[in-house]
Coordinates of C-alpha atoms in Angstrom, one line a residue:
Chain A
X1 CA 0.0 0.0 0.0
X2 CA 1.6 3.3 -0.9
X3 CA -0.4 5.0 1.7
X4 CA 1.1 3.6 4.3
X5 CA 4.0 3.3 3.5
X6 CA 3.9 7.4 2.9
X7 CA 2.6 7.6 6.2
X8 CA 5.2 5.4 7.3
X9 CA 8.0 7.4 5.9
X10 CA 6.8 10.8 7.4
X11 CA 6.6 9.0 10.5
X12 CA 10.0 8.6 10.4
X13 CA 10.7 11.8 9.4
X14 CA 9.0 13.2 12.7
X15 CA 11.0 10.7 15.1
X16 CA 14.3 11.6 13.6
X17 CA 14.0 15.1 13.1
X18 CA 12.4 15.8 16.8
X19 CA 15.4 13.4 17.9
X20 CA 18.0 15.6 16.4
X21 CA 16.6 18.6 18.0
X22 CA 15.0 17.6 21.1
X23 CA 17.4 18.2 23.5
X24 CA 18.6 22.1 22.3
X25 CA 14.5 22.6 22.3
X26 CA 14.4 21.6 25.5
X27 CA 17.1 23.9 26.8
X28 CA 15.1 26.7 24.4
X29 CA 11.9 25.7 26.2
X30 CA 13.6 26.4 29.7
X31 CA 15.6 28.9 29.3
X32 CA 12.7 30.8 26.8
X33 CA 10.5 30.5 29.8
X34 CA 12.6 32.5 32.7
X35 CA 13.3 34.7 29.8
X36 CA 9.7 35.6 28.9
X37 CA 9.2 37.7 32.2
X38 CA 13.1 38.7 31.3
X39 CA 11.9 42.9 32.2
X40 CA 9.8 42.1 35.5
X41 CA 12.7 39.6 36.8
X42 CA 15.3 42.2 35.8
X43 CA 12.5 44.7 38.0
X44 CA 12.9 42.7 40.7
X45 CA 16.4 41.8 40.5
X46 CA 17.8 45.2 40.1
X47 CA 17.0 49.0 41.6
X48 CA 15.4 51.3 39.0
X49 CA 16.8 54.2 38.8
X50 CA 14.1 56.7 38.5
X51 CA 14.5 60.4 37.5
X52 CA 14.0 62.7 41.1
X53 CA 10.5 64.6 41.3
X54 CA 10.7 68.1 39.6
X55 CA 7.9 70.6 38.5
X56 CA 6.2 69.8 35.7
X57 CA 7.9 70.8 32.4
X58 CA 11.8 71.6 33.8
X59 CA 13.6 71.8 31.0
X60 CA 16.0 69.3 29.3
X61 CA 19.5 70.0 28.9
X62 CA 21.6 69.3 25.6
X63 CA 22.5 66.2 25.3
X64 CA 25.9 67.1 24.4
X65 CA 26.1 67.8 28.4
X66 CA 25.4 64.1 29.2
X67 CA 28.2 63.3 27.1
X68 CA 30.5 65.8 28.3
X69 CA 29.2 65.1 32.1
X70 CA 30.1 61.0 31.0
X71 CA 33.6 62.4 29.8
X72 CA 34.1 64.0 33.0
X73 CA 33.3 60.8 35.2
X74 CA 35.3 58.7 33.0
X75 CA 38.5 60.7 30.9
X76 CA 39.8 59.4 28.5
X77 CA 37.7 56.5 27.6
X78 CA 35.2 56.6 24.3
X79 CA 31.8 57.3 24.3
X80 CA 29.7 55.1 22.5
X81 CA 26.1 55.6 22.6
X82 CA 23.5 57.3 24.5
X83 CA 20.0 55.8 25.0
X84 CA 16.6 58.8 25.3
X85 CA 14.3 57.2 27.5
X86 CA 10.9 57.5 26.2
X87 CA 9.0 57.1 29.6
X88 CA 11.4 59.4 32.0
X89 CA 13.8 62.2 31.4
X90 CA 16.5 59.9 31.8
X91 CA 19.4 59.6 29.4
X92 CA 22.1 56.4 29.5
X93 CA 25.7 56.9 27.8
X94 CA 27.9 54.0 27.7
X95 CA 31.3 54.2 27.9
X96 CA 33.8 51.9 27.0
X97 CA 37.9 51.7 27.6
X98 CA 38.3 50.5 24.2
X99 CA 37.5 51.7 20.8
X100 CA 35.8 48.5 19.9
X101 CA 33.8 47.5 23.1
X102 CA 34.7 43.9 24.0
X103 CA 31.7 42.2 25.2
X104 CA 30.5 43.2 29.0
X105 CA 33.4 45.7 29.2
X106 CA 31.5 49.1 28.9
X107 CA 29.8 51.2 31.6
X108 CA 26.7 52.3 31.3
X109 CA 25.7 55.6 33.0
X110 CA 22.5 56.6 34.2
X111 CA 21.5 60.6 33.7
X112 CA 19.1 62.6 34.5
X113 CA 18.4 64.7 31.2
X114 CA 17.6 67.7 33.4
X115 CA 20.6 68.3 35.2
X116 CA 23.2 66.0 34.1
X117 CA 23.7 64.3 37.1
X118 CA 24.9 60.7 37.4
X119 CA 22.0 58.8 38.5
X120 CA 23.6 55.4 38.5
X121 CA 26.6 53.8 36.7
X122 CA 26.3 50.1 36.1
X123 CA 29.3 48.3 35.9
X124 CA 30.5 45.4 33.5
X125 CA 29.2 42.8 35.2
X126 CA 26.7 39.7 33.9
X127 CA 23.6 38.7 35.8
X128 CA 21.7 35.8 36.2
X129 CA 19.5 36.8 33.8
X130 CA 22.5 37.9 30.7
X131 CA 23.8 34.4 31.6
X132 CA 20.4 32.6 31.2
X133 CA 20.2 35.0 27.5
X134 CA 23.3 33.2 26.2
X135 CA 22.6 30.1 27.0
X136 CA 19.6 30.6 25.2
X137 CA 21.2 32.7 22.1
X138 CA 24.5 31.3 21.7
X139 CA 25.3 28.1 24.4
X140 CA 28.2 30.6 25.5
X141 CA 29.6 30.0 21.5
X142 CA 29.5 33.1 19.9
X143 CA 28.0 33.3 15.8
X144 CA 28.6 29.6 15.6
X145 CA 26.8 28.7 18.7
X146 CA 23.7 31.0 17.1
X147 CA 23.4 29.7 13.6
X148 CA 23.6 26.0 14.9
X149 CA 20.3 26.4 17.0
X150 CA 19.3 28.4 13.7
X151 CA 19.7 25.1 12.5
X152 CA 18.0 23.2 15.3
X153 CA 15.2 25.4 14.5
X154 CA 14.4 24.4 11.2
X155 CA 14.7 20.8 12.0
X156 CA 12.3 21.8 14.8
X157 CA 9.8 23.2 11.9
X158 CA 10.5 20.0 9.7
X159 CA 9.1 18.2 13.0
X160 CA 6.4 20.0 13.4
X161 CA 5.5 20.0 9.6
X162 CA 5.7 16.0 10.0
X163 CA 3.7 16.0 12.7
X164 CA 0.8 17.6 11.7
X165 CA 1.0 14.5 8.7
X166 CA 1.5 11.8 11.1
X167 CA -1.6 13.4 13.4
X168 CA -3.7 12.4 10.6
X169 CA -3.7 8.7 10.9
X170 CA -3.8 8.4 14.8
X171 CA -6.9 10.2 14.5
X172 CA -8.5 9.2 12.3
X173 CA -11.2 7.2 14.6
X174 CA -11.2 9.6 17.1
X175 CA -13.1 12.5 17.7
X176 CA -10.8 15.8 18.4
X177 CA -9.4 16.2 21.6
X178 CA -9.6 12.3 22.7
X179 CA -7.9 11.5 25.6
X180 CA -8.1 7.5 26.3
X181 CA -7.1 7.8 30.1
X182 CA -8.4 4.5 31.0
X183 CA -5.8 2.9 28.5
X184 CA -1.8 2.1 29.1
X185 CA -0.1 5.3 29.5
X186 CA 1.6 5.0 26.3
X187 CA -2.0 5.6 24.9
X188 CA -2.7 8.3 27.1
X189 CA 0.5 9.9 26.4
X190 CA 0.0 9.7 22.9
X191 CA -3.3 11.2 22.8
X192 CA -2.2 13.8 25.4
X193 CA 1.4 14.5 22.8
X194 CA -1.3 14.4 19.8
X195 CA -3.8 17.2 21.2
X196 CA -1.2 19.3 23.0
X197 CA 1.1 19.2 19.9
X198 CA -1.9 19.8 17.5
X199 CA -3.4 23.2 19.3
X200 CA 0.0 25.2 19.9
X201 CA 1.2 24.2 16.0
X202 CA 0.5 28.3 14.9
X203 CA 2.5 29.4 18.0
X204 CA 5.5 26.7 18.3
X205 CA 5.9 26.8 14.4
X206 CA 5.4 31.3 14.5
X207 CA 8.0 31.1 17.8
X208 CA 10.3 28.3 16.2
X209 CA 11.0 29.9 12.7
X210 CA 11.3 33.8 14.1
X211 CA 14.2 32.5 16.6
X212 CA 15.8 31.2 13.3
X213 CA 15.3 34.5 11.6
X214 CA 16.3 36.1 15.0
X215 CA 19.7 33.7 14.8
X216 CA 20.4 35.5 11.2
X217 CA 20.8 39.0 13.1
X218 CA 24.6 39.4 12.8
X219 CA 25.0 38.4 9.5
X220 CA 22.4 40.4 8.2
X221 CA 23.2 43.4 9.9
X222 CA 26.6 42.8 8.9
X223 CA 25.5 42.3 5.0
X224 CA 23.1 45.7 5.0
X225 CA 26.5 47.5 6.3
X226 CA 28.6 46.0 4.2
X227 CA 26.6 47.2 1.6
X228 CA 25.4 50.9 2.6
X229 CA 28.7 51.9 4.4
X230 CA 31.4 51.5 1.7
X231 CA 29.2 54.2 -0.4
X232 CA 28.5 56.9 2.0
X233 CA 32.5 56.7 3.2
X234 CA 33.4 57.1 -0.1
X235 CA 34.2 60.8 0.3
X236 CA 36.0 60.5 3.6
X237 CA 38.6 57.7 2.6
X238 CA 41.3 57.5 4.6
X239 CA 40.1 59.8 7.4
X240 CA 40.8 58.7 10.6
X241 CA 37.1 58.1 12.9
X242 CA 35.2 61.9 13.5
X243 CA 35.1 63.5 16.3
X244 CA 31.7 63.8 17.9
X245 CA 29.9 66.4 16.3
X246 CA 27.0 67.9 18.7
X247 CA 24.5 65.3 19.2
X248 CA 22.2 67.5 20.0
X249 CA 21.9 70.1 16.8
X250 CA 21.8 66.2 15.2
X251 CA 19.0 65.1 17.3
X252 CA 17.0 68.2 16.7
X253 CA 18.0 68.5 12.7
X254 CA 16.6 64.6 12.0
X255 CA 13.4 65.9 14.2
X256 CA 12.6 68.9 12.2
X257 CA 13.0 66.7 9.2
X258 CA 11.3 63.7 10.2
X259 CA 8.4 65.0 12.8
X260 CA 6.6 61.7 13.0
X261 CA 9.8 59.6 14.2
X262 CA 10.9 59.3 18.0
X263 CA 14.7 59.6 19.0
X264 CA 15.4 56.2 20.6
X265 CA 19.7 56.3 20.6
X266 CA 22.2 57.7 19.1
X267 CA 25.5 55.8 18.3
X268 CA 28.7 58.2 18.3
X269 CA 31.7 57.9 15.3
X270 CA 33.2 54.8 15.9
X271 CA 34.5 52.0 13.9
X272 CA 32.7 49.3 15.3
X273 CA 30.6 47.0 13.5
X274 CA 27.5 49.3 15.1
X275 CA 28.1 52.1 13.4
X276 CA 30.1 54.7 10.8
X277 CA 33.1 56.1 11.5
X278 CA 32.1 59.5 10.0
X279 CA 28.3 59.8 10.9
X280 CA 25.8 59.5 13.7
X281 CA 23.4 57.6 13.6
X282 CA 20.1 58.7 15.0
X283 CA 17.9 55.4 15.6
X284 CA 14.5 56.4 15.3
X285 CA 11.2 54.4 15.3
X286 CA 7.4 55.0 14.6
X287 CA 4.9 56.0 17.1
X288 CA 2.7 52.7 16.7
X289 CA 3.6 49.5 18.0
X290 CA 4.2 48.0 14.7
X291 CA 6.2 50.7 13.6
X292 CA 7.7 50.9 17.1
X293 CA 9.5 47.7 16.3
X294 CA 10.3 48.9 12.7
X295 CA 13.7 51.2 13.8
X296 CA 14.8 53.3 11.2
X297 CA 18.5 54.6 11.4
X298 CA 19.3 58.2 10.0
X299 CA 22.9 58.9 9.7
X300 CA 24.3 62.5 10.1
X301 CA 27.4 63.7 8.5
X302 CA 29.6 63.6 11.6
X303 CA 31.8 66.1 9.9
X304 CA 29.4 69.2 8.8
X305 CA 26.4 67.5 11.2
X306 CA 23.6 69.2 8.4
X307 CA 23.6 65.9 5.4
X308 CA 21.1 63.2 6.6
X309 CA 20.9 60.1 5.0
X310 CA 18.0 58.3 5.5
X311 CA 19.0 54.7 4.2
X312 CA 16.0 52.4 2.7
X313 CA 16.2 49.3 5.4
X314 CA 15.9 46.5 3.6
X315 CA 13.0 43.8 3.5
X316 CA 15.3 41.5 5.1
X317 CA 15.6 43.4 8.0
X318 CA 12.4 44.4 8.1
X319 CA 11.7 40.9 8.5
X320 CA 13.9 40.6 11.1
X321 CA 12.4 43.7 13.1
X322 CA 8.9 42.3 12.8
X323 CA 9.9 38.5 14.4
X324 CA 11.3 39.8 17.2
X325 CA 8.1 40.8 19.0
X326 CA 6.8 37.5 17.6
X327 CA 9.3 35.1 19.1
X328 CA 9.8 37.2 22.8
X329 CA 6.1 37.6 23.1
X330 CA 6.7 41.1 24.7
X331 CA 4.1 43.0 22.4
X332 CA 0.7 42.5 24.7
X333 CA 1.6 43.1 28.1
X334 CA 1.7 40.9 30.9
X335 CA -0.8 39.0 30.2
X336 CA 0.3 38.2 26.5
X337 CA 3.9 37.0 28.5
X338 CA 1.8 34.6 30.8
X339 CA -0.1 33.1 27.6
X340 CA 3.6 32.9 26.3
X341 CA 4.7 31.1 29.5
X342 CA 2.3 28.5 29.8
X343 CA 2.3 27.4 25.6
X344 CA 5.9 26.8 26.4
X345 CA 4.9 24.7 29.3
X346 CA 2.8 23.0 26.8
X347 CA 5.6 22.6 24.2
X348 CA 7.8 21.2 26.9
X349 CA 5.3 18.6 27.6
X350 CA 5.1 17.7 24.0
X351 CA 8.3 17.2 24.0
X352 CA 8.7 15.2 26.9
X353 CA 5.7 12.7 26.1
X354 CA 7.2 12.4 22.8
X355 CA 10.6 11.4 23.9
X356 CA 8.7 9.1 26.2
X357 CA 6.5 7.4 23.3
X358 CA 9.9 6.7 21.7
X359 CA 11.6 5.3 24.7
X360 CA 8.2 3.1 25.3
X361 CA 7.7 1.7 21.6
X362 CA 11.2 1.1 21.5
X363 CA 11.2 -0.9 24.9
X364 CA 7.9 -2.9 23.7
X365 CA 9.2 -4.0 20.4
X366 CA 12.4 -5.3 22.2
X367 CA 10.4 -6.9 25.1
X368 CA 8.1 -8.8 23.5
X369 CA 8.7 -12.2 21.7
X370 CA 9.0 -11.7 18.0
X371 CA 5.8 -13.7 16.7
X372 CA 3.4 -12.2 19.5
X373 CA 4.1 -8.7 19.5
X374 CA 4.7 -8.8 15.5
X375 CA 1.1 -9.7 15.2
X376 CA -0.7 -7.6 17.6
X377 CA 1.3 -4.8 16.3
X378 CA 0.3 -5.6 12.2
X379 CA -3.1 -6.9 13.0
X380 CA -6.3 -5.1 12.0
Chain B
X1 CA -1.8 -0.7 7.9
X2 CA 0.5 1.0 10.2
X3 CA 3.0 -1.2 11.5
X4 CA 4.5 0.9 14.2
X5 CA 0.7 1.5 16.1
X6 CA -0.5 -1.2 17.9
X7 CA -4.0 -2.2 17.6
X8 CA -4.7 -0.9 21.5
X9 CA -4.4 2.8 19.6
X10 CA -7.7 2.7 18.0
X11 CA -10.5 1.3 20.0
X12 CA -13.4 1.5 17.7
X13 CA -12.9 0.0 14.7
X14 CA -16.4 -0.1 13.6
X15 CA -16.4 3.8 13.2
X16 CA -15.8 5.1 9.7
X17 CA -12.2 6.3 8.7
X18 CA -12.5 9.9 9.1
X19 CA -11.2 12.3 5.9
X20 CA -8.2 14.7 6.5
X21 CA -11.1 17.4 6.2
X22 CA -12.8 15.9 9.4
X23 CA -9.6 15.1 11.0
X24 CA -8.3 18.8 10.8
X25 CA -11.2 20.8 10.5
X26 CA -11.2 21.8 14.2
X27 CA -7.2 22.1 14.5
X28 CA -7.1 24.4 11.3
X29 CA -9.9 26.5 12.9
X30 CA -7.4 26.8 16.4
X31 CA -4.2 27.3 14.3
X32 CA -6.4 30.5 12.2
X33 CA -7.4 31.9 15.4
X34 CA -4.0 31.4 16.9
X35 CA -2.4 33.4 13.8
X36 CA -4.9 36.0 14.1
X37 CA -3.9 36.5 18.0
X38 CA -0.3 36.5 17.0
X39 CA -1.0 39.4 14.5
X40 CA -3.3 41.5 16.6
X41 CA -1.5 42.8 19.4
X42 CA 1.0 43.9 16.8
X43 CA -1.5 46.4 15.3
X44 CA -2.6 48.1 18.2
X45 CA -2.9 48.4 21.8
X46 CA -5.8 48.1 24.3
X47 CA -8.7 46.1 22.5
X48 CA -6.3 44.7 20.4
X49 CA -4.2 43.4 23.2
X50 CA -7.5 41.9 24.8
X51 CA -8.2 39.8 21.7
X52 CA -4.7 38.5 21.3
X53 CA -4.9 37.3 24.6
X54 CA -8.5 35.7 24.1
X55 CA -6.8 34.1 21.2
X56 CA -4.0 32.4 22.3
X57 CA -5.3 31.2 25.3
X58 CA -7.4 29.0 23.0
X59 CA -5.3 26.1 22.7
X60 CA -4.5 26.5 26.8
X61 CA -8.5 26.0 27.0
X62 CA -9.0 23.5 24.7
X63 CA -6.1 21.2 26.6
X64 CA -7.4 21.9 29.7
X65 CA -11.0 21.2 28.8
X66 CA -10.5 17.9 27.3
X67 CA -7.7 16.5 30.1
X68 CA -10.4 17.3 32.3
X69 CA -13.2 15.5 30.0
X70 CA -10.9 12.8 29.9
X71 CA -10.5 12.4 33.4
X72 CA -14.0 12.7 34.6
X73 CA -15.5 10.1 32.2
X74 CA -14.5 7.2 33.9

């Protein structure tokens, strides 16, 4: 019968593809789930710093006092961006020893955007919390460590895909959302694996292919520079990196020419992979929560600050933008974060049971004498 | 038939084979209305947060309901 041997192949297509990447989806799963509530643990964990009470409407200084103020508390070192919290008249510069920031080795100061005064300064240090986030990104690898769970995710998606074929037979004498409790607990298990893996399909194969996309970040980031920078440094060859220009006449020239965009950061000259060594760039994003997530870098001549470039981000990042949201689940509020949590728990459960059904079937074709269980098993 | 299921796995022969349309009519209808709570809280906020989350705790309801179902009928 070609039909079941179809169904036999898919079949196992779903037991070796969840084999491969069963155990990096459970870490995922575990790690994804303290990570979910990543801002309330961080919350809890560390003291907000919160801008002092002042009268209504006290004016902001320039920014280009927060960077002189972050100069002052550290001389010497490089300045490398400066964050414009949206909520609180709160500014954060980070500093770094180095030119090119190695990882964890920058300072990041906390200002208040009235009065430039240091607020709090947190030093290089890794929490529980940035430890749990590279398990979960990299397994502590670096790029390699991302684009092999990249990998594991799209065997994950080949799973799931087989799956949903395989669901087809086991049910097809049952009614939806069977559970034969009275039955061995393989059975239960398999009808609990079947309706538990069938229901959270949209989200597990929507949070399983963004993290993919999410994995791609680097490169692509890496690929849109590659292509945009070479152009505009064209005319500044062999310059060594700008000085910083003022960031505020650039903050206040990209808002006059773009009124509907908000300010998020700014990232100084620098020849890091972030940024240009002759502009700022002014990350901006829209005032909706879709185009809140769609960030928009404009890049300001850092050595006459007045030519904006307003670069056309490409599709592929645009993609990337958008499945961000979509695999933290940090776009609906708390809520949307606890419905997150507890289809993980279901996922992990799926996983389990199905790990379980393979340890059992295996275990029952071994155990049993080869005539008896043969038959029983074919029958029908 | 399917040599890796025993016979145990389907306890009512006698029923009719059911068609991929029955078998996934209700599962496509959950995976739609999980897609559309996916997509909503990214337009908006406030109503559109509220459906999102009336969405996706579909498939949390539907597990619960019939692990309880399951565990009541005997």
């Amino acid at each position: 019968m070609v039909q079941a041997r179809t169904i036999r192949l898919w079949s196992r297509v779903h037991t070796w593809t969840s084999l491969v990447c069963m155990l990096f989806l459970l870490m995922l799963c575990v790690t994804g789930l303290p990570l979910v509530f990543h801002d309330e643990i961080d919350d809890l964990l560390e003291d907000e710093i919160a801008a002092p009470a002042m009268p209504e409407g006290t004016p902001r200084l320039s920014l280009d006092r927060m960077i002189a103020a972050a100069q002052a508390r550290f001389p010497g070192q490089y300045v490398l961006l400066l964050n414009l919290k949206q909520t609180e008249p709160l500014v954060t510069v980070a500093v770094s020893p180095t030119a090119i920031p190695a990882p964890g080795n920058f300072h990041r100061l906390t200002l208040d955007a009235r009065t430039a005064d240091v607020l709090g300064e947190e030093a290089p240090h890794q929490g529980v919390m940035d430890i749990v986030l590279r398990i979960h990104k990299d397994m502590f690898a670096g790029l390699p460590g991302e684009l092999f769970l990249g990998a594991m995710g799209l065997v994950f998606a080949v799973s799931i895909i087989s799956g949903i074929v395989v669901y087809w037979p086991f049910m097809r004498r049952l009614d939806f959302g069977t559970i034969r409790r009275r039955s061995s607990p393989r059975v239960k298990w398999l009808d609990t694996h079947n309706l538990l893996g069938i229901v959270t399909v949209t989200w597990t194969m929507v949070v399983g292919l963004t993290g993919m996309i999410n994995t791609l970040a680097t490169p692509l980031f890496d690929l849109w520079r590659a292509q945009l920078i070479p152009v505009l440094l064209a005319p500044h060859l062999g310059k060594p990196v700008a000085p910083i220009p003022s960031v505020q006449a650039a903050v206040e020239l990209v808002r006059s020419r773009f009124p509907d965009r908000l300010v998020t950061s700014v990232t100084m000259p620098t020849s890091a992979r972030f940024g240009s060594p002759q502009h700022l760039v002014v990350w901006t994003k829209g005032a909706t929560p879709f185009t809140a997530r769609m960030l928009q870098p404009m890049l300001v001549d850092a050595n006459d600050g007045k030519t904006i470039v307003a670069p056309e981000v490409p599709w592929y990042l645009k993609t990337l933008q958008v499945s961000r949201p979509l695999h933290f689940g940090d776009y609906g509020g708390l809520p949307l974060k606890i419905v997150w949590a507890v289809l993980d728990v279901m996922t992990i459960i799926v996983l389990v049971s199905g790990i379980y059904l393979w340890a059992a079937r295996r275990s029952s074709v071994r155990g049993k004498p080869l005539g008896a269980g043969r038959t029983e098993a074919v029958g029908v | 038939m399917l040599p890796s299921v025993p016979k145990a796995d389907f306890p009512n022969p006698a029923r009719h084979h059911r068609s991929a349309w029955d078998v996934f009519r209700v599962p496509l209808l959950v995976g739609l209305v999980c897609a559309a709570g996916l997509g909503l809280a990214l337009v908006g906020d406030g109503i559109w947060d509220g459906l999102s989350w009336l969405a996706l705790s579909l498939p949390v309801a539907l597990a619960a309901f019939y692990w309880r179902r399951a565990g009541r009928s005997h």
